[in-house]
Coordinates of N, CA and C in Angstrom, one line a residue:
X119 N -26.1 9.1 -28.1 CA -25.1 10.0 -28.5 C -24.8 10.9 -27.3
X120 N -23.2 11.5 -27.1 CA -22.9 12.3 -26.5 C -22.7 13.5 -26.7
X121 N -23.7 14.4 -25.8 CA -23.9 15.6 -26.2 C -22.7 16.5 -25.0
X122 N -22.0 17.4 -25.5 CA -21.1 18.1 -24.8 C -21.0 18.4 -23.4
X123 N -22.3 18.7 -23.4 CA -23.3 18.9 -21.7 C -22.9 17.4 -21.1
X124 N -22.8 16.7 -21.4 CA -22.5 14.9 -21.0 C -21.3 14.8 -20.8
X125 N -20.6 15.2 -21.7 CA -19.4 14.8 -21.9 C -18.7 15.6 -20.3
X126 N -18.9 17.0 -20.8 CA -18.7 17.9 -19.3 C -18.9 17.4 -18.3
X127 N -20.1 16.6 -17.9 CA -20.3 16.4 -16.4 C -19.3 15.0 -16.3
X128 N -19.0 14.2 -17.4 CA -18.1 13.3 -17.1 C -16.8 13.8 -16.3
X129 N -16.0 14.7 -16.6 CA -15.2 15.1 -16.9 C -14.9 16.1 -15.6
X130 N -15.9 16.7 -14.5 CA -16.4 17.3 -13.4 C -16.4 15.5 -12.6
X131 N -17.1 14.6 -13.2 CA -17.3 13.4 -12.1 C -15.9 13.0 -12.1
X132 N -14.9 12.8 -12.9 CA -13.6 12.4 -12.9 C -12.7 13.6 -11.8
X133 N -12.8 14.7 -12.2 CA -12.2 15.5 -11.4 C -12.8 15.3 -9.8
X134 N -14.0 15.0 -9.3 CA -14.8 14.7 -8.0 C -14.0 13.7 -7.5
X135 N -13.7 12.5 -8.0 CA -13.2 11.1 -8.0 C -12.0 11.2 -7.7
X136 N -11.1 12.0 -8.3 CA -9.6 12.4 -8.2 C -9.5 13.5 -6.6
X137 N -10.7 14.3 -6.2 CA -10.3 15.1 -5.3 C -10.4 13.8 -3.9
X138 N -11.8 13.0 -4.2 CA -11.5 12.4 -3.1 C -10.3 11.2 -3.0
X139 N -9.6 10.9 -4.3 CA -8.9 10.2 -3.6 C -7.4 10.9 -3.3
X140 N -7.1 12.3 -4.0 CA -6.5 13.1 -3.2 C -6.0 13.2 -1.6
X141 N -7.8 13.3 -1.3 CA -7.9 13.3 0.3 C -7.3 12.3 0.9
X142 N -7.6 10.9 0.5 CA -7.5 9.6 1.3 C -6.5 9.6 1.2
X143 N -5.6 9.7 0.3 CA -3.9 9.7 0.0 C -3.3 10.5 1.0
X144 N -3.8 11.6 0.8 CA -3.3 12.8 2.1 C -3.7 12.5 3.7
X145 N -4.6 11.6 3.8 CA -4.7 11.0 5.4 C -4.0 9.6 5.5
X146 N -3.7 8.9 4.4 CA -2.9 7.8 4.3 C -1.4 8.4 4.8
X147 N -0.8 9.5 4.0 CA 0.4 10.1 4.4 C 0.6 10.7 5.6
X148 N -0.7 11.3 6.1 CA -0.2 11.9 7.3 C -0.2 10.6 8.7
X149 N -0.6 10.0 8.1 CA -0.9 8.5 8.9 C 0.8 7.9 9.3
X150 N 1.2 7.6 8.1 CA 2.4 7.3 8.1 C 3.4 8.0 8.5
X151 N 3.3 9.2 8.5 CA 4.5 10.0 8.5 C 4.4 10.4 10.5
X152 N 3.0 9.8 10.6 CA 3.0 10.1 12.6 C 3.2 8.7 13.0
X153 N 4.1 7.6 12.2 CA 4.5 6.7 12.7 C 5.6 7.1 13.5
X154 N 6.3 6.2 14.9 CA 7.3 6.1 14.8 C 8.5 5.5 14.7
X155 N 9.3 5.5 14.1 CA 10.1 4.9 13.2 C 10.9 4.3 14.2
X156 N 11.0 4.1 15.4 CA 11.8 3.6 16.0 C 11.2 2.4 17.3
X157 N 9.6 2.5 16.5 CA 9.1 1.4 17.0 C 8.9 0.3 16.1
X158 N 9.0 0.5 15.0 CA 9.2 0.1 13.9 C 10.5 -0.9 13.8
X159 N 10.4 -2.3 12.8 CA 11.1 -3.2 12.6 C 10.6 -3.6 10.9
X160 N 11.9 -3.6 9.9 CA 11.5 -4.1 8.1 C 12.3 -5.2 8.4
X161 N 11.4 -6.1 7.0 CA 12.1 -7.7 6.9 C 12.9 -7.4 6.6
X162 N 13.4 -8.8 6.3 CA 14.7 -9.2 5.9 C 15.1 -9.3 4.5
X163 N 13.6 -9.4 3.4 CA 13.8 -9.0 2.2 C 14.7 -8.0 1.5
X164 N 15.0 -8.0 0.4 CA 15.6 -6.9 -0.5 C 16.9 -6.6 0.5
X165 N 16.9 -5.0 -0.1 CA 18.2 -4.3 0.7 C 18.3 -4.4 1.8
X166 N 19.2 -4.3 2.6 CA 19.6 -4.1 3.9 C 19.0 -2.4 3.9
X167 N 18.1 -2.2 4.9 CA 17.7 -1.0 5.3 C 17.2 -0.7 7.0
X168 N 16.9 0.2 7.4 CA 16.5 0.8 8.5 C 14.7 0.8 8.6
X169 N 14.0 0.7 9.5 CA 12.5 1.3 9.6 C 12.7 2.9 9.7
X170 N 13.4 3.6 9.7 CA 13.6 5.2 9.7 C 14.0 5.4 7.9
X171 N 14.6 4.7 7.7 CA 14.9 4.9 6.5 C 13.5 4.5 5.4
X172 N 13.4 3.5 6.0 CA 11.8 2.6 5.4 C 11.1 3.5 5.0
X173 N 10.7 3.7 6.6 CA 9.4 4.6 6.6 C 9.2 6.3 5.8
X174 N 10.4 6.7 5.7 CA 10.9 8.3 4.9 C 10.7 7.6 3.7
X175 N 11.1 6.8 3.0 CA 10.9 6.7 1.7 C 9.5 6.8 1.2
X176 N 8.9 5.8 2.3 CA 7.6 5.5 2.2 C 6.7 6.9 2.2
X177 N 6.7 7.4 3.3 CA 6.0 8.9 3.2 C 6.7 9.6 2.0
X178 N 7.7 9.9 1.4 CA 8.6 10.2 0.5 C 7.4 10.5 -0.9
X179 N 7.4 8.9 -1.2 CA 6.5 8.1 -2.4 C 4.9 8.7 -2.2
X180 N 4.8 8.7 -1.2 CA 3.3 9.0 -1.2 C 3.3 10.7 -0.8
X181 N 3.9 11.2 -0.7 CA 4.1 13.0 -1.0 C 4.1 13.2 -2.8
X182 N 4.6 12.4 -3.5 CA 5.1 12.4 -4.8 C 4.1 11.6 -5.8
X183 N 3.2 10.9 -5.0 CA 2.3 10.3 -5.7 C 1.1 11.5 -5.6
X184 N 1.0 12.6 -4.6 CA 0.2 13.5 -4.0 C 0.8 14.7 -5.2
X185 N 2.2 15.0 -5.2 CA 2.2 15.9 -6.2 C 1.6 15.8 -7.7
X186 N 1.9 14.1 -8.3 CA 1.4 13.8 -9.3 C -0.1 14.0 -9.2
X187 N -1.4 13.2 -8.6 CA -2.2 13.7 -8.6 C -2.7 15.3 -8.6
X188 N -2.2 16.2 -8.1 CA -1.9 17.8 -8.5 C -1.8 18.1 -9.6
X189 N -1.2 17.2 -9.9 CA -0.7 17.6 -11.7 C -2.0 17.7 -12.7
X190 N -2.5 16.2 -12.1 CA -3.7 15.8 -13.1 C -4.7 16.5 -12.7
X191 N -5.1 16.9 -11.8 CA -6.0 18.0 -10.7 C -6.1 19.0 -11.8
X192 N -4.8 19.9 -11.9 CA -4.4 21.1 -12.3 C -4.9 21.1 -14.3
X193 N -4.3 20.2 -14.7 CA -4.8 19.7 -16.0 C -6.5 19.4 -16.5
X194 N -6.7 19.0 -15.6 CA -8.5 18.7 -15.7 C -8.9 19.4 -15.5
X195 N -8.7 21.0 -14.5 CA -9.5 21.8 -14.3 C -9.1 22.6 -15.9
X196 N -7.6 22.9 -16.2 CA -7.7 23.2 -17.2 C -8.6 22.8 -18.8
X197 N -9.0 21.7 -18.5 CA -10.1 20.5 -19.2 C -11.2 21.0 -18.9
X198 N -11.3 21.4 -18.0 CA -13.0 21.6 -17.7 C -13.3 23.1 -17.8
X199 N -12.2 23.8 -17.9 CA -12.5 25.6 -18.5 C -12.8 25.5 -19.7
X200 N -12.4 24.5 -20.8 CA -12.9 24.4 -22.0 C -13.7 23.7 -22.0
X201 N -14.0 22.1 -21.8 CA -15.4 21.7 -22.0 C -16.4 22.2 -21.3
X202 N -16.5 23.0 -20.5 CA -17.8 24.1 -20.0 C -18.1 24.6 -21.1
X203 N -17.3 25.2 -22.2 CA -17.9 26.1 -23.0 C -18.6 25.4 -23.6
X204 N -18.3 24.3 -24.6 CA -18.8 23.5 -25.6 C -20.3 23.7 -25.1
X205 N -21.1 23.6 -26.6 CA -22.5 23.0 -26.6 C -22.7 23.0 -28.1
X206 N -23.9 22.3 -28.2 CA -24.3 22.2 -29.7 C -24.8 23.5 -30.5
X207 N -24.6 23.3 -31.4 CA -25.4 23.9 -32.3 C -26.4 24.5 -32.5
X208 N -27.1 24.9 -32.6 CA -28.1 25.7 -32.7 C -28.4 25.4 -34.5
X209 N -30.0 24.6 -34.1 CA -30.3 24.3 -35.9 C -31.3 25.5 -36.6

């Protein structure tokens, strides 16, 4: 059975999980964004585009995939101000 105290640390390990991959996303983007774009070359796939253009979108997506994670960040901690409180009963 899951006792509240359980449930809580779940819920702290999920928020641990999401900060580090926070981080790795944030060294992934700053990674890309100290490319530079004009040593760069995109296939010939899909749209006709630029590696300047490429590569901005790309850092773009991964700023926005960084905001989203924030979001969920912000919401879990809101999650974990209330499941802190819980506990059982007292018989």
């Amino acid at each position: 059975m899951s006792t509240p105290a359980d449930l809580d640390e779940q819920v702290t390990k999920i928020r641990d999980t999401l900060h580090a991959l926070r981080r790795t996303l944030l060294d992934l983007e700053r990674t890309y964004a100290d490319l530079d774009a004009h040593t760069l070359d995109v296939d010939a796939l899909g749209d006709p585009t630029t590696a300047p253009e490429t590569l901005e979108s790309a850092v773009d997506a991964l700023r926005a995939a960084q905001d989203t994670l924030g979001i969920a960040d912000a919401d879990l901690d809101v999650a974990r101000r209330h499941t802190a409180r819980l506990k059982e009963q007292r018989q």
